[in-house]
PDB file of C-alpha atoms in Angstrom:
ATOM      1  CA  UNK A  18      55.629 -29.571 -26.894  1.00 45.00           C
ATOM      2  CA  UNK A  19      55.029 -27.508 -23.781  1.00 49.00           C
ATOM      3  CA  UNK A  20      51.617 -28.129 -22.256  1.00 52.00           C
ATOM      4  CA  UNK A  21      51.967 -25.865 -19.186  1.00 48.00           C
ATOM      5  CA  UNK A  22      49.712 -28.009 -17.009  1.00 48.00           C
ATOM      6  CA  UNK A  23      49.783 -28.348 -13.247  1.00 53.00           C
ATOM      7  CA  UNK A  24      51.846 -31.386 -12.334  1.00 55.00           C
ATOM      8  CA  UNK A  25      49.840 -34.227 -10.888  1.00 60.00           C
ATOM      9  CA  UNK A  26      51.283 -35.554  -7.633  1.00 71.00           C
ATOM     10  CA  UNK A  27      51.313 -39.336  -7.694  1.00 82.00           C
ATOM     11  CA  UNK A  28      52.076 -39.412  -3.964  1.00 85.00           C
ATOM     12  CA  UNK A  29      48.621 -38.009  -3.131  1.00 87.00           C
ATOM     13  CA  UNK A  30      46.928 -40.865  -4.955  1.00 88.00           C
ATOM     14  CA  UNK A  31      49.140 -43.492  -3.330  1.00 90.00           C
ATOM     15  CA  UNK A  32      48.496 -42.137   0.163  1.00 91.00           C
ATOM     16  CA  UNK A  33      44.744 -41.864  -0.437  1.00 90.00           C
ATOM     17  CA  UNK A  34      44.706 -45.477  -1.598  1.00 91.00           C
ATOM     18  CA  UNK A  35      46.619 -46.574   1.501  1.00 92.00           C
ATOM     19  CA  UNK A  36      44.789 -44.592   4.194  1.00 90.00           C
ATOM     20  CA  UNK A  37      41.570 -43.153   2.727  1.00 87.00           C
ATOM     21  CA  UNK A  38      39.661 -41.015   5.264  1.00 90.00           C
ATOM     22  CA  UNK A  39      42.308 -41.412   7.996  1.00 91.00           C
ATOM     23  CA  UNK A  40      44.444 -38.572   6.572  1.00 91.00           C
ATOM     24  CA  UNK A  41      44.328 -35.256   8.437  1.00 92.00           C
ATOM     25  CA  UNK A  42      46.687 -33.270   6.218  1.00 92.00           C
ATOM     26  CA  UNK A  43      49.203 -33.710   3.417  1.00 91.00           C
ATOM     27  CA  UNK A  44      52.256 -31.700   2.431  1.00 90.00           C
ATOM     28  CA  UNK A  45      54.716 -31.927  -0.441  1.00 88.00           C
ATOM     29  CA  UNK A  46      58.402 -32.351   0.394  1.00 87.00           C
ATOM     30  CA  UNK A  47      59.856 -31.078  -2.882  1.00 81.00           C
ATOM     31  CA  UNK A  48      63.455 -31.592  -1.796  1.00 82.00           C
ATOM     32  CA  UNK A  49      62.919 -35.308  -1.228  1.00 84.00           C
ATOM     33  CA  UNK A  50      60.362 -35.678  -4.036  1.00 83.00           C
ATOM     34  CA  UNK A  51      57.758 -37.136  -1.694  1.00 88.00           C
ATOM     35  CA  UNK A  52      54.283 -36.405  -0.311  1.00 90.00           C
ATOM     36  CA  UNK A  53      53.913 -36.718   3.460  1.00 93.00           C
ATOM     37  CA  UNK A  54      50.548 -37.515   5.080  1.00 93.00           C
ATOM     38  CA  UNK A  55      49.649 -36.849   8.727  1.00 94.00           C
ATOM     39  CA  UNK A  56      47.227 -39.527   9.921  1.00 93.00           C
ATOM     40  CA  UNK A  57      44.438 -39.570  12.555  1.00 92.00           C
ATOM     41  CA  UNK A  58      46.505 -41.612  15.026  1.00 92.00           C
ATOM     42  CA  UNK A  59      49.366 -39.073  14.966  1.00 91.00           C
ATOM     43  CA  UNK A  60      51.670 -41.071  12.711  1.00 93.00           C
ATOM     44  CA  UNK A  61      52.968 -40.047   9.310  1.00 93.00           C
ATOM     45  CA  UNK A  62      53.381 -41.874   6.034  1.00 93.00           C
ATOM     46  CA  UNK A  63      55.026 -40.797   2.814  1.00 91.00           C
ATOM     47  CA  UNK A  64      54.968 -41.816  -0.828  1.00 90.00           C
ATOM     48  CA  UNK A  65      57.154 -40.863  -3.804  1.00 87.00           C
ATOM     49  CA  UNK A  66      55.877 -38.281  -6.251  1.00 81.00           C
ATOM     50  CA  UNK A  67      57.157 -40.005  -9.376  1.00 75.00           C
ATOM     51  CA  UNK A  68      56.281 -43.402 -10.749  1.00 73.00           C
ATOM     52  CA  UNK A  69      59.740 -43.694 -12.307  1.00 71.00           C
ATOM     53  CA  UNK A  70      62.712 -41.374 -11.623  1.00 63.00           C
ATOM     54  CA  UNK A  71      63.408 -40.877 -15.350  1.00 70.00           C
ATOM     55  CA  UNK A  72      59.784 -40.026 -16.187  1.00 68.00           C
ATOM     56  CA  UNK A  73      59.411 -36.673 -17.957  1.00 72.00           C
ATOM     57  CA  UNK A  74      56.638 -34.697 -16.294  1.00 67.00           C
ATOM     58  CA  UNK A  75      54.601 -32.066 -18.187  1.00 72.00           C
ATOM     59  CA  UNK A  76      56.187 -28.623 -18.201  1.00 77.00           C
ATOM     60  CA  UNK A  77      54.738 -25.799 -16.166  1.00 80.00           C
ATOM     61  CA  UNK A  78      55.359 -22.092 -16.636  1.00 82.00           C
ATOM     62  CA  UNK A  79      57.559 -22.090 -13.533  1.00 81.00           C
ATOM     63  CA  UNK A  80      59.644 -25.026 -14.762  1.00 82.00           C
ATOM     64  CA  UNK A  81      60.149 -23.389 -18.172  1.00 83.00           C
ATOM     65  CA  UNK A  82      61.444 -20.185 -16.537  1.00 84.00           C
ATOM     66  CA  UNK A  83      63.618 -22.192 -14.132  1.00 84.00           C
ATOM     67  CA  UNK A  84      65.247 -24.167 -16.948  1.00 85.00           C
ATOM     68  CA  UNK A  85      65.507 -21.431 -19.613  1.00 89.00           C
ATOM     69  CA  UNK A  86      66.157 -18.265 -17.595  1.00 88.00           C
ATOM     70  CA  UNK A  87      69.614 -17.728 -19.123  1.00 92.00           C
ATOM     71  CA  UNK A  88      68.255 -17.961 -22.668  1.00 93.00           C
ATOM     72  CA  UNK A  89      65.289 -15.666 -21.921  1.00 92.00           C
ATOM     73  CA  UNK A  90      67.574 -13.145 -20.211  1.00 94.00           C
ATOM     74  CA  UNK A  91      69.917 -13.163 -23.210  1.00 95.00           C
ATOM     75  CA  UNK A  92      67.073 -12.603 -25.667  1.00 96.00           C
ATOM     76  CA  UNK A  93      65.698  -9.747 -23.525  1.00 96.00           C
ATOM     77  CA  UNK A  94      69.143  -8.120 -23.312  1.00 97.00           C
ATOM     78  CA  UNK A  95      69.597  -8.408 -27.092  1.00 97.00           C
ATOM     79  CA  UNK A  96      66.198  -6.796 -27.725  1.00 97.00           C
ATOM     80  CA  UNK A  97      66.944  -3.960 -25.306  1.00 97.00           C
ATOM     81  CA  UNK A  98      70.376  -3.448 -26.891  1.00 96.00           C
ATOM     82  CA  UNK A  99      68.934  -3.396 -30.405  1.00 96.00           C
ATOM     83  CA  UNK A 100      66.266  -0.881 -29.360  1.00 94.00           C
ATOM     84  CA  UNK A 101      68.941   1.327 -27.786  1.00 93.00           C
ATOM     85  CA  UNK A 102      71.103   1.037 -30.891  1.00 93.00           C
ATOM     86  CA  UNK A 103      68.197   2.035 -33.137  1.00 91.00           C
ATOM     87  CA  UNK A 104      67.392   5.013 -30.917  1.00 87.00           C
ATOM     88  CA  UNK A 105      71.034   6.103 -30.898  1.00 86.00           C
ATOM     89  CA  UNK A 106      71.267   5.721 -34.692  1.00 85.00           C
ATOM     90  CA  UNK A 107      68.140   7.827 -35.153  1.00 79.00           C
ATOM     91  CA  UNK A 108      69.472  10.525 -32.825  1.00 77.00           C
ATOM     92  CA  UNK A 109      72.877  10.483 -34.561  1.00 80.00           C
ATOM     93  CA  UNK A 110      71.260  10.717 -37.998  1.00 76.00           C
ATOM     94  CA  UNK A 111      69.135  13.628 -36.826  1.00 70.00           C
ATOM     95  CA  UNK A 112      72.226  15.333 -35.374  1.00 71.00           C
ATOM     96  CA  UNK A 113      74.267  14.917 -38.568  1.00 74.00           C
ATOM     97  CA  UNK A 114      71.701  16.756 -40.598  1.00 66.00           C
ATOM     98  CA  UNK A 115      71.912  20.514 -40.305  1.00 69.00           C
ATOM     99  CA  UNK A 116      68.337  20.916 -41.529  1.00 74.00           C
ATOM    100  CA  UNK A 117      65.880  21.524 -38.635  1.00 77.00           C
ATOM    101  CA  UNK A 118      63.069  19.960 -40.675  1.00 77.00           C
ATOM    102  CA  UNK A 119      65.033  16.696 -40.953  1.00 71.00           C
ATOM    103  CA  UNK A 120      65.624  16.690 -37.189  1.00 68.00           C
ATOM    104  CA  UNK A 121      61.923  17.169 -36.593  1.00 75.00           C
ATOM    105  CA  UNK A 122      60.998  14.374 -39.032  1.00 74.00           C
ATOM    106  CA  UNK A 123      63.423  11.890 -37.482  1.00 68.00           C
ATOM    107  CA  UNK A 124      62.491  12.644 -33.856  1.00 69.00           C
ATOM    108  CA  UNK A 125      58.736  13.154 -34.083  1.00 71.00           C
ATOM    109  CA  UNK A 126      56.144  10.390 -34.216  1.00 59.00           C
ATOM    110  CA  UNK A 127      53.493  10.760 -36.874  1.00 51.00           C
ATOM    111  CA  UNK A 128      50.096   9.535 -35.749  1.00 46.00           C
ATOM    112  CA  UNK A 129      48.657   9.531 -39.276  1.00 47.00           C
TER     113      UNK A 129
END
């Protein structure tokens, strides 16, 4: 089940436990999967973001789009194609009929 929560960064907690108030700034190195802390004395320390490499983190909206973009694009293309096909069929049906009243019925939207 998709929860769409913000992912909690374990590295922040590890670094806070190690250094406490001696941290000036922290940044996330997503490529390496680590959190890097800049300390008061000018040094840096880092900690991994995951407790276990195989751990399944909660899904976020961004991760769902990143993983399923091909499927979502395919569904969108199918819906657009079906809408175009229905419009073309309606226009063709209206064109086949020689009766102007039928053309008006098939092309007009009734608000009632």
